[in-house]
Every structure is written in structure tokens, then in C-alpha cells.
Amino acid sequence: MKHTLLFCFTLFLIPLTLVACQTSNVKYPYDYEQLSEDERIVIRFSHVVGEDTPKGRAARKFAELVKERSEGFIEVQVFSNGSLYKDSEEMKALQNGDIQMIAPAISKLTFLIPEFAIYDLPYAFRSSDEVHEFADSPAGQKLTSRLQPFNLISLGIWDSGFKQLSNNVRPILHYRNLQELRIRIMPSDILSEQYASVGATPKRIEFNNVFSELEQNNVDGQENTLSNITSKNFHSLQDYLTVSNHGYLGYFVLFNLEFWNSLPADMQLLLFETLQEVQQWEWTIAEQMNANILQQIENCQCIDIHYLSATDIEEWQQAFEPIYNYFRNTYGSYYVNALPRFSD
């Protein structure tokens, strides 16, 4: 199934294309490399994960392709590992126009639009394809369109993958083993409710602070994708890993809306088409990287690994069913009913 880019681009594509045709004769100076920053289009792209993660690699690939295809007229400057802005800072910086582009974890958008927590529901998606299907659905596009009043526009969705659980107290063989564990989560009421419902204590901690919090035993464990766990070396501080695939972690590719609208139409089209290509590539490498990393962790025998069986997963899903009721009671049933697992 071919997925379109997550963004109601069809609303703009026809007029954008018409304008692009009208402006295609615009001649820029040929030697773009000699232009000053004021003369070029500069896109500052801030993110907080490592460079050797699916998001980190996709950001670099996007920058390289844009430079090549615009012949240097557009420069994407990538700042990884929170080197420019921290987790809690980058959204405001984007809205203010201090940077032009970020790719935050979807959970971090819930403080603007709480219904984005639909992506945080445990076992909401059975595969990444289902995530992409939902993101492209009327419900998914309705959600992303609600970002525009916040001076944000979504141009895509990148996968990190499915989350696993690690901790340094005991093996998580059953959801009851989560009782009394302090688990680091991203800022999301749904994630908080999820862990509280099984007797754990959720701790909202910025991604760049997770290693130090684990090291100082301020939390017992955390949930994340394997590429994020290993890129930040969390597993070196943990004794147990449960391959649970209990929740999806992905990123919306966001631009400052005012900046986006200021771009020439032909440049918008170049960026849009390049992001569409990079998105497909990123989805593939995210799946490959997480599979390879799991094999590497198995081979190193550096952490005790437990895999949930199909029966285990059914029990976990039943245990977390009250979280769906919480979502319905708080935000209504529209988005839950639109999930592929409920609309088959």
C-alpha cells in the first residue's frame, strides 16, 4: 500500500503547483555556494536524538538531498542530540521562528492538542503500516490540521518503531511485575494513566536527562525503541529488557507555518517531494535498524531479554483496556473508533 505524506497537502497542492509553474522562470544566481545566509534559504532543523537513529539519519539525508536538488540555494542545518534546543525548548523555538523545523515525538504535541495521545494508547497499532494508515485517514489528517493555529504545519511522519521496557529491578514477565516500579515516560497523560493503572509510578523526564536519572537510580526503568535505547546507552544501566512492542513511537515532521508560507512555491514543492521520498526511506531503515539492534543485544548477552508471547500480549491488552475508556471519556470516541484495529 502506497502511503501519502501525512499532511492535508491536497488542499494546497493544486494552487501550489499552479504558482510553481508561474514562478519556474525565476532565475537565481548560479553559484549558490557563494551566497550569504541572508541570500540563501536556511532551515535550522533541531532534534534531540542521536545521529545514528532513524530520525537522525533521515534528517541528514533530507539535508543532503535538499542541498543537491536546490543546488545549494536551500541549506538545511541539522542540530542533533539536543545541541541547539532541549526537549522542552524546541517547540516554543519553532513556534517563535527561532528555528524552522523539528521532528518531535508525537507525545510532545499533547500539551497543544491532547487528542494526539491516540498514538500513545497501548497496543493501539499492530504494525507501522497501521500507524501510517491512521495518519493518512480523515481522523489522522483532522488531528494534524489542528496544528496550524499554533503556527505549525505537519509535512510527514517518521517512525522510531515500537517501544520496549527496560529496568534494573526485576524481569517484567507479566504486567503485574510493573507494580511499584518508577518508569520514565514522555509527557503524556495517557502514558501516565497507562503505568498508574498497573501500579507503576510514571516519571515525566526529558529525553536528554534519562541516562543521568537512570544512573542516579532516580528511576528504575524506561520505555523506548531499541534504536533510542542503544544510541543513548540506556541498556548499559539496565539489567532486564522486555520485548513488549506495547506502544508506537514516532515523530511528526513540523515546520514553522509562517516560514513555510513565506517560501516560493517551487521551493515548497521541492521540499515536499524530498520529504515524501525521505519518509519512505526512513520507514524502511527504522524497521531494519530495530531488528538489527535486537540481534546485536541478543548476541552481546549484556542484558536479560524476555519476549512477550501472543497470550501475554492478549493479557496486557485486557489489562490496559481501561486506558481506552479513559480516552473515550476524556476526548470522545471519534479517534479511537478510527483506529485500524477497530475499523477492520
mmCIF file of C-alpha atoms in Angstrom:
data_model
loop_
_atom_site.group_PDB
_atom_site.id
_atom_site.type_symbol
_atom_site.label_atom_id
_atom_site.label_comp_id
_atom_site.label_asym_id
_atom_site.label_seq_id
_atom_site.Cartn_x
_atom_site.Cartn_y
_atom_site.Cartn_z
ATOM 1 C CA MET A 1 0.000 0.000 0.000
ATOM 2 C CA LYS A 2 1.432 3.332 -1.012
ATOM 3 C CA HIS A 3 1.233 5.927 1.731
ATOM 4 C CA THR A 4 0.898 9.616 1.138
ATOM 5 C CA LEU A 5 2.697 12.192 3.245
ATOM 6 C CA LEU A 6 0.910 12.978 6.482
ATOM 7 C CA PHE A 7 -0.445 16.419 5.759
ATOM 8 C CA CYS A 8 -3.527 17.730 4.005
ATOM 9 C CA PHE A 9 -1.258 18.740 1.160
ATOM 10 C CA THR A 10 -4.028 18.188 -1.349
ATOM 11 C CA LEU A 11 -5.606 21.374 -0.013
ATOM 12 C CA PHE A 12 -2.573 23.296 -1.239
ATOM 13 C CA LEU A 13 -1.102 21.150 -3.997
ATOM 14 C CA ILE A 14 -3.145 22.448 -6.931
ATOM 15 C CA PRO A 15 -2.650 26.150 -6.216
ATOM 16 C CA LEU A 16 0.952 25.478 -5.214
ATOM 17 C CA THR A 17 1.606 23.709 -8.496
ATOM 18 C CA LEU A 18 -0.029 26.498 -10.487
ATOM 19 C CA VAL A 19 2.066 29.100 -8.740
ATOM 20 C CA ALA A 20 5.159 26.904 -9.159
ATOM 21 C CA CYS A 21 4.538 26.858 -12.904
ATOM 22 C CA GLN A 22 4.193 30.627 -12.913
ATOM 23 C CA THR A 23 7.422 31.100 -10.954
ATOM 24 C CA SER A 24 9.502 28.408 -12.650
ATOM 25 C CA ASN A 25 11.209 31.053 -14.792
ATOM 26 C CA VAL A 26 12.680 32.830 -11.786
ATOM 27 C CA LYS A 27 16.480 32.846 -12.132
ATOM 28 C CA TYR A 28 18.615 32.624 -9.022
ATOM 29 C CA PRO A 29 22.353 33.341 -9.028
ATOM 30 C CA TYR A 30 24.116 30.248 -10.335
ATOM 31 C CA ASP A 31 26.896 29.987 -7.726
ATOM 32 C CA TYR A 32 24.671 29.398 -4.693
ATOM 33 C CA GLU A 33 27.587 28.304 -2.507
ATOM 34 C CA GLN A 34 28.872 31.892 -2.578
ATOM 35 C CA LEU A 35 25.596 33.380 -1.364
ATOM 36 C CA SER A 36 25.405 34.706 2.174
ATOM 37 C CA GLU A 37 22.993 33.218 4.700
ATOM 38 C CA ASP A 38 20.666 36.153 4.100
ATOM 39 C CA GLU A 39 20.566 35.381 0.380
ATOM 40 C CA ARG A 40 20.027 31.637 0.749
ATOM 41 C CA ILE A 41 17.056 29.866 2.307
ATOM 42 C CA VAL A 42 18.320 28.449 5.597
ATOM 43 C CA ILE A 43 16.304 25.841 7.500
ATOM 44 C CA ARG A 44 17.511 25.135 11.016
ATOM 45 C CA PHE A 45 16.391 21.622 11.978
ATOM 46 C CA SER A 46 16.695 20.792 15.684
ATOM 47 C CA HIS A 47 16.175 17.354 17.196
ATOM 48 C CA VAL A 48 17.155 15.599 20.427
ATOM 49 C CA VAL A 49 18.060 12.025 19.445
ATOM 50 C CA GLY A 50 21.379 10.633 18.272
ATOM 51 C CA GLU A 51 22.624 10.927 14.708
ATOM 52 C CA ASP A 52 22.720 7.138 14.274
ATOM 53 C CA THR A 53 18.984 6.662 14.813
ATOM 54 C CA PRO A 54 16.277 6.512 12.147
ATOM 55 C CA LYS A 55 15.355 10.147 12.771
ATOM 56 C CA GLY A 56 18.974 11.269 12.918
ATOM 57 C CA ARG A 57 19.834 9.520 9.665
ATOM 58 C CA ALA A 58 16.697 10.784 7.925
ATOM 59 C CA ALA A 59 17.463 14.360 8.966
ATOM 60 C CA ARG A 60 20.937 14.127 7.429
ATOM 61 C CA LYS A 61 19.605 12.524 4.249
ATOM 62 C CA PHE A 62 16.959 15.221 3.891
ATOM 63 C CA ALA A 63 19.594 17.938 4.283
ATOM 64 C CA GLU A 64 21.871 16.331 1.696
ATOM 65 C CA LEU A 65 19.125 15.840 -0.887
ATOM 66 C CA VAL A 66 17.763 19.360 -0.471
ATOM 67 C CA LYS A 67 21.210 20.873 -0.910
ATOM 68 C CA GLU A 68 21.791 18.795 -4.027
ATOM 69 C CA ARG A 69 18.383 19.405 -5.600
ATOM 70 C CA SER A 70 18.324 23.134 -4.885
ATOM 71 C CA GLU A 71 21.952 23.439 -5.994
ATOM 72 C CA GLY A 72 22.800 24.948 -2.635
ATOM 73 C CA PHE A 73 20.054 27.580 -2.634
ATOM 74 C CA ILE A 74 18.351 25.847 0.330
ATOM 75 C CA GLU A 75 20.561 24.812 3.229
ATOM 76 C CA VAL A 76 19.178 22.542 5.961
ATOM 77 C CA GLN A 77 21.323 22.855 9.081
ATOM 78 C CA VAL A 78 20.765 19.829 11.331
ATOM 79 C CA PHE A 79 21.382 20.119 15.086
ATOM 80 C CA SER A 80 21.169 16.683 16.756
ATOM 81 C CA ASN A 81 21.324 15.409 20.355
ATOM 82 C CA GLY A 82 19.605 18.497 21.735
ATOM 83 C CA SER A 83 22.700 20.550 20.903
ATOM 84 C CA LEU A 84 20.632 23.612 19.959
ATOM 85 C CA TYR A 85 17.417 23.209 21.969
ATOM 86 C CA LYS A 86 16.371 20.724 24.626
ATOM 87 C CA ASP A 87 13.206 18.625 24.552
ATOM 88 C CA SER A 88 11.235 21.215 26.477
ATOM 89 C CA GLU A 89 12.537 24.150 24.426
ATOM 90 C CA GLU A 90 12.365 23.185 20.765
ATOM 91 C CA MET A 91 8.594 23.521 20.277
ATOM 92 C CA LYS A 92 8.494 27.100 21.526
ATOM 93 C CA ALA A 93 11.592 27.905 19.460
ATOM 94 C CA LEU A 94 9.831 26.576 16.363
ATOM 95 C CA GLN A 95 6.620 28.492 17.038
ATOM 96 C CA ASN A 96 8.625 31.675 17.562
ATOM 97 C CA GLY A 97 10.556 31.181 14.328
ATOM 98 C CA ASP A 98 13.949 30.809 16.028
ATOM 99 C CA ILE A 99 14.233 27.530 14.131
ATOM 100 C CA GLN A 100 12.250 26.410 11.118
ATOM 101 C CA MET A 101 11.890 22.658 11.509
ATOM 102 C CA ILE A 102 11.683 19.943 14.185
ATOM 103 C CA ALA A 103 10.549 16.325 14.337
ATOM 104 C CA PRO A 104 9.227 15.861 17.888
ATOM 105 C CA ALA A 105 7.842 12.672 19.374
ATOM 106 C CA ILE A 106 4.083 12.763 18.931
ATOM 107 C CA SER A 107 3.571 12.578 22.693
ATOM 108 C CA LYS A 108 5.120 16.043 22.987
ATOM 109 C CA LEU A 109 2.270 17.528 20.981
ATOM 110 C CA THR A 110 -0.348 16.503 23.527
ATOM 111 C CA PHE A 111 0.134 19.697 25.526
ATOM 112 C CA LEU A 112 -1.127 21.599 22.465
ATOM 113 C CA ILE A 113 -3.749 19.097 21.288
ATOM 114 C CA PRO A 114 -4.459 16.394 23.890
ATOM 115 C CA GLU A 115 -6.082 14.089 21.340
ATOM 116 C CA PHE A 116 -2.651 13.361 19.868
ATOM 117 C CA ALA A 117 -2.452 10.908 22.770
ATOM 118 C CA ILE A 118 -4.331 8.490 20.500
ATOM 119 C CA TYR A 119 -0.875 7.481 19.251
ATOM 120 C CA ASP A 120 0.175 6.678 22.847
ATOM 121 C CA LEU A 121 -2.592 4.181 23.579
ATOM 122 C CA PRO A 122 -1.082 0.774 24.453
ATOM 123 C CA TYR A 123 -1.355 -1.719 21.611
ATOM 124 C CA ALA A 124 -3.273 0.801 19.505
ATOM 125 C CA PHE A 125 -1.376 -0.329 16.402
ATOM 126 C CA ARG A 126 -0.322 -3.796 15.305
ATOM 127 C CA SER A 127 2.253 -2.569 12.792
ATOM 128 C CA SER A 128 3.864 0.577 11.455
ATOM 129 C CA ASP A 129 1.675 0.248 8.363
ATOM 130 C CA GLU A 130 -1.365 0.670 10.594
ATOM 131 C CA VAL A 131 0.148 3.841 12.039
ATOM 132 C CA HIS A 132 0.671 5.260 8.550
ATOM 133 C CA GLU A 133 -2.854 4.217 7.557
ATOM 134 C CA PHE A 134 -4.321 6.044 10.537
ATOM 135 C CA ALA A 135 -2.133 9.113 9.954
ATOM 136 C CA ASP A 136 -3.428 9.336 6.370
ATOM 137 C CA SER A 137 -7.055 8.750 7.374
ATOM 138 C CA PRO A 138 -9.586 11.587 7.747
ATOM 139 C CA ALA A 139 -9.190 11.296 11.527
ATOM 140 C CA GLY A 140 -5.409 11.485 11.353
ATOM 141 C CA GLN A 141 -5.422 14.436 8.992
ATOM 142 C CA LYS A 142 -8.035 16.207 11.087
ATOM 143 C CA LEU A 143 -5.599 15.997 14.003
ATOM 144 C CA THR A 144 -2.604 17.371 12.149
ATOM 145 C CA SER A 145 -4.635 20.184 10.604
ATOM 146 C CA ARG A 146 -5.354 21.406 14.145
ATOM 147 C CA LEU A 147 -1.679 22.365 14.476
ATOM 148 C CA GLN A 148 -1.990 25.338 12.146
ATOM 149 C CA PRO A 149 -3.498 27.778 14.687
ATOM 150 C CA PHE A 150 -0.296 27.159 16.692
ATOM 151 C CA ASN A 151 1.829 28.358 13.728
ATOM 152 C CA LEU A 152 2.812 24.760 12.921
ATOM 153 C CA ILE A 153 2.367 22.619 9.841
ATOM 154 C CA SER A 154 2.954 18.872 9.589
ATOM 155 C CA LEU A 155 4.708 17.617 6.482
ATOM 156 C CA GLY A 156 5.243 13.988 7.394
ATOM 157 C CA ILE A 157 5.582 11.243 9.951
ATOM 158 C CA TRP A 158 8.796 9.358 10.713
ATOM 159 C CA ASP A 159 8.973 6.085 12.625
ATOM 160 C CA SER A 160 11.163 5.284 15.581
ATOM 161 C CA GLY A 161 9.348 1.966 15.970
ATOM 162 C CA PHE A 162 7.651 0.131 18.796
ATOM 163 C CA LYS A 163 8.610 0.595 22.418
ATOM 164 C CA GLN A 164 10.200 -1.945 24.732
ATOM 165 C CA LEU A 165 10.590 -1.912 28.513
ATOM 166 C CA SER A 166 13.833 -1.967 30.472
ATOM 167 C CA ASN A 167 14.535 -1.775 34.191
ATOM 168 C CA ASN A 168 17.151 -2.715 36.784
ATOM 169 C CA VAL A 169 14.902 -4.257 39.477
ATOM 170 C CA ARG A 170 13.347 -7.453 38.118
ATOM 171 C CA PRO A 171 12.301 -9.166 34.886
ATOM 172 C CA ILE A 172 8.998 -7.883 33.510
ATOM 173 C CA LEU A 173 7.418 -11.234 32.716
ATOM 174 C CA HIS A 174 3.870 -10.041 33.383
ATOM 175 C CA TYR A 175 2.276 -6.605 33.595
ATOM 176 C CA ARG A 176 1.911 -7.174 37.354
ATOM 177 C CA ASN A 177 5.720 -7.033 37.575
ATOM 178 C CA LEU A 178 5.442 -3.314 36.841
ATOM 179 C CA GLN A 179 3.967 -2.652 40.283
ATOM 180 C CA GLU A 180 5.914 -0.079 42.307
ATOM 181 C CA LEU A 181 8.499 0.460 39.566
ATOM 182 C CA ARG A 182 9.384 4.069 38.712
ATOM 183 C CA ILE A 183 9.178 4.268 34.919
ATOM 184 C CA ARG A 184 10.361 7.200 32.823
ATOM 185 C CA ILE A 185 7.791 8.338 30.268
ATOM 186 C CA MET A 186 7.381 11.176 27.800
ATOM 187 C CA PRO A 187 4.912 13.961 28.663
ATOM 188 C CA SER A 188 1.539 12.329 28.022
ATOM 189 C CA ASP A 189 -1.473 11.871 30.274
ATOM 190 C CA ILE A 190 -2.281 8.609 28.507
ATOM 191 C CA LEU A 191 1.183 7.196 29.233
ATOM 192 C CA SER A 192 0.846 8.333 32.836
ATOM 193 C CA GLU A 193 -2.548 6.634 33.154
ATOM 194 C CA GLN A 194 -1.194 3.504 31.476
ATOM 195 C CA TYR A 195 1.506 2.893 34.071
ATOM 196 C CA ALA A 196 -0.502 4.093 37.043
ATOM 197 C CA SER A 197 -3.249 1.628 36.095
ATOM 198 C CA VAL A 198 -0.905 -1.331 36.729
ATOM 199 C CA GLY A 199 0.622 0.049 39.919
ATOM 200 C CA ALA A 200 3.783 1.637 38.494
ATOM 201 C CA THR A 201 4.910 5.213 39.131
ATOM 202 C CA PRO A 202 5.301 7.176 35.874
ATOM 203 C CA LYS A 203 8.019 9.851 35.816
ATOM 204 C CA ARG A 204 7.990 12.531 33.109
ATOM 205 C CA ILE A 205 11.628 13.196 32.259
ATOM 206 C CA GLU A 206 13.241 14.917 29.277
ATOM 207 C CA PHE A 207 14.964 12.521 26.893
ATOM 208 C CA ASN A 208 18.401 14.091 27.307
ATOM 209 C CA ASN A 209 18.173 13.584 31.088
ATOM 210 C CA VAL A 210 17.136 9.923 31.060
ATOM 211 C CA PHE A 211 20.658 8.460 31.233
ATOM 212 C CA SER A 212 21.619 10.519 34.292
ATOM 213 C CA GLU A 213 18.309 9.758 36.024
ATOM 214 C CA LEU A 214 18.852 6.028 35.458
ATOM 215 C CA GLU A 215 22.470 6.294 36.549
ATOM 216 C CA GLN A 216 21.493 8.043 39.784
ATOM 217 C CA ASN A 217 18.704 5.496 40.437
ATOM 218 C CA ASN A 218 16.063 8.221 40.408
ATOM 219 C CA VAL A 219 14.019 5.937 38.167
ATOM 220 C CA ASP A 220 14.027 2.151 37.862
ATOM 221 C CA GLY A 221 13.334 1.827 34.181
ATOM 222 C CA GLN A 222 12.083 3.347 30.963
ATOM 223 C CA GLU A 223 10.225 2.627 27.745
ATOM 224 C CA ASN A 224 11.640 3.387 24.319
ATOM 225 C CA THR A 225 12.505 1.950 20.944
ATOM 226 C CA LEU A 226 15.640 -0.143 20.636
ATOM 227 C CA SER A 227 17.406 2.417 18.444
ATOM 228 C CA ASN A 228 16.887 5.107 21.072
ATOM 229 C CA ILE A 229 17.805 2.780 23.950
ATOM 230 C CA THR A 230 21.140 1.798 22.432
ATOM 231 C CA SER A 231 22.045 5.178 20.904
ATOM 232 C CA LYS A 232 21.889 6.699 24.396
ATOM 233 C CA ASN A 233 23.369 3.573 26.033
ATOM 234 C CA PHE A 234 20.434 3.143 28.427
ATOM 235 C CA HIS A 235 20.807 -0.627 28.273
ATOM 236 C CA SER A 236 24.219 -0.401 29.944
ATOM 237 C CA LEU A 237 22.443 0.765 33.125
ATOM 238 C CA GLN A 238 19.623 -1.792 32.994
ATOM 239 C CA ASP A 239 19.532 -5.483 33.854
ATOM 240 C CA TYR A 240 16.289 -6.526 32.180
ATOM 241 C CA LEU A 241 14.668 -5.878 28.810
ATOM 242 C CA THR A 242 11.138 -6.942 27.865
ATOM 243 C CA VAL A 243 10.333 -7.018 24.163
ATOM 244 C CA SER A 244 6.717 -5.986 24.506
ATOM 245 C CA ASN A 245 6.053 -3.802 21.440
ATOM 246 C CA HIS A 246 3.402 -2.227 23.639
ATOM 247 C CA GLY A 247 3.274 1.207 22.037
ATOM 248 C CA TYR A 248 4.273 3.144 18.962
ATOM 249 C CA LEU A 249 6.856 5.925 18.983
ATOM 250 C CA GLY A 250 7.006 8.239 16.004
ATOM 251 C CA TYR A 251 7.681 11.818 15.041
ATOM 252 C CA PHE A 252 5.776 14.450 13.112
ATOM 253 C CA VAL A 253 7.943 16.492 10.790
ATOM 254 C CA LEU A 254 6.931 20.061 11.594
ATOM 255 C CA PHE A 255 7.698 23.403 10.004
ATOM 256 C CA ASN A 256 7.012 26.860 11.313
ATOM 257 C CA LEU A 257 3.870 27.729 9.342
ATOM 258 C CA GLU A 258 4.743 31.388 8.790
ATOM 259 C CA PHE A 259 8.147 30.377 7.442
ATOM 260 C CA TRP A 260 6.602 27.711 5.191
ATOM 261 C CA ASN A 261 4.102 30.174 3.738
ATOM 262 C CA SER A 262 6.924 32.629 3.024
ATOM 263 C CA LEU A 263 8.741 30.185 0.736
ATOM 264 C CA PRO A 264 8.457 30.411 -3.044
ATOM 265 C CA ALA A 265 6.006 27.824 -4.329
ATOM 266 C CA ASP A 266 8.645 25.955 -6.332
ATOM 267 C CA MET A 267 10.794 25.628 -3.215
ATOM 268 C CA GLN A 268 7.822 24.356 -1.222
ATOM 269 C CA LEU A 269 7.299 21.706 -3.874
ATOM 270 C CA LEU A 270 10.972 20.703 -3.815
ATOM 271 C CA LEU A 271 10.904 20.323 -0.016
ATOM 272 C CA PHE A 272 7.592 18.480 -0.070
ATOM 273 C CA GLU A 273 8.667 15.950 -2.685
ATOM 274 C CA THR A 274 12.017 15.394 -0.987
ATOM 275 C CA LEU A 275 10.363 14.804 2.375
ATOM 276 C CA GLN A 276 7.984 12.326 0.773
ATOM 277 C CA GLU A 277 10.936 10.373 -0.608
ATOM 278 C CA VAL A 278 12.894 10.520 2.661
ATOM 279 C CA GLN A 279 9.823 9.414 4.607
ATOM 280 C CA GLN A 280 9.532 6.158 2.662
ATOM 281 C CA TRP A 281 13.265 5.560 3.148
ATOM 282 C CA GLU A 282 13.067 6.350 6.868
ATOM 283 C CA TRP A 283 10.220 3.887 7.432
ATOM 284 C CA THR A 284 12.338 1.113 5.925
ATOM 285 C CA ILE A 285 15.515 1.826 7.857
ATOM 286 C CA ALA A 286 13.635 2.229 11.153
ATOM 287 C CA GLU A 287 12.325 -1.313 10.856
ATOM 288 C CA GLN A 288 15.693 -2.669 9.751
ATOM 289 C CA MET A 289 17.666 -0.878 12.451
ATOM 290 C CA ASN A 290 15.471 -2.060 15.311
ATOM 291 C CA ALA A 291 15.636 -5.658 14.057
ATOM 292 C CA ASN A 292 19.432 -5.478 13.735
ATOM 293 C CA ILE A 293 19.842 -3.877 17.154
ATOM 294 C CA LEU A 294 17.759 -6.562 18.814
ATOM 295 C CA GLN A 295 20.003 -9.198 17.241
ATOM 296 C CA GLN A 296 23.082 -7.358 18.480
ATOM 297 C CA ILE A 297 21.717 -7.163 22.020
ATOM 298 C CA GLU A 298 20.935 -10.864 21.933
ATOM 299 C CA ASN A 299 24.450 -11.611 20.742
ATOM 300 C CA CYS A 300 26.195 -9.474 23.356
ATOM 301 C CA GLN A 301 24.303 -11.165 26.232
ATOM 302 C CA CYS A 302 24.678 -7.885 28.118
ATOM 303 C CA ILE A 303 21.086 -7.729 29.343
ATOM 304 C CA ASP A 304 18.472 -10.338 30.270
ATOM 305 C CA ILE A 305 15.838 -10.360 27.486
ATOM 306 C CA HIS A 306 12.256 -11.573 27.811
ATOM 307 C CA TYR A 307 9.789 -11.809 24.923
ATOM 308 C CA LEU A 308 6.045 -11.493 25.448
ATOM 309 C CA SER A 309 4.091 -14.334 23.888
ATOM 310 C CA ALA A 310 0.845 -13.851 21.955
ATOM 311 C CA THR A 311 -1.037 -14.953 25.091
ATOM 312 C CA ASP A 312 0.915 -12.459 27.201
ATOM 313 C CA ILE A 313 0.050 -9.664 24.797
ATOM 314 C CA GLU A 314 -3.649 -10.510 24.983
ATOM 315 C CA GLU A 315 -3.468 -10.272 28.782
ATOM 316 C CA TRP A 316 -1.623 -6.942 28.598
ATOM 317 C CA GLN A 317 -4.202 -5.582 26.174
ATOM 318 C CA GLN A 318 -7.015 -6.567 28.525
ATOM 319 C CA ALA A 319 -5.212 -5.003 31.476
ATOM 320 C CA PHE A 320 -4.848 -1.722 29.583
ATOM 321 C CA GLU A 321 -8.435 -1.608 28.304
ATOM 322 C CA PRO A 322 -9.389 0.969 30.995
ATOM 323 C CA ILE A 323 -6.975 3.388 29.308
ATOM 324 C CA TYR A 324 -9.158 3.302 26.196
ATOM 325 C CA ASN A 325 -12.178 4.062 28.356
ATOM 326 C CA TYR A 326 -10.251 6.947 29.908
ATOM 327 C CA PHE A 327 -9.511 8.318 26.434
ATOM 328 C CA ARG A 328 -13.133 7.944 25.306
ATOM 329 C CA ASN A 329 -14.474 9.595 28.449
ATOM 330 C CA THR A 330 -11.981 12.441 28.209
ATOM 331 C CA TYR A 331 -11.752 13.105 24.466
ATOM 332 C CA GLY A 332 -14.652 11.214 22.915
ATOM 333 C CA SER A 333 -14.750 8.072 20.755
ATOM 334 C CA TYR A 334 -14.070 9.525 17.307
ATOM 335 C CA TYR A 335 -10.327 8.912 17.179
ATOM 336 C CA VAL A 336 -10.445 5.534 18.936
ATOM 337 C CA ASN A 337 -13.116 4.286 16.543
ATOM 338 C CA ALA A 338 -10.915 5.365 13.621
ATOM 339 C CA LEU A 339 -8.008 3.140 14.675
ATOM 340 C CA PRO A 340 -7.440 0.323 12.144
ATOM 341 C CA ARG A 341 -7.785 -2.345 14.837
ATOM 342 C CA PHE A 342 -11.349 -1.181 15.497
ATOM 343 C CA SER A 343 -12.329 -0.412 11.924
ATOM 344 C CA ASP A 344 -11.318 -3.694 10.248
#
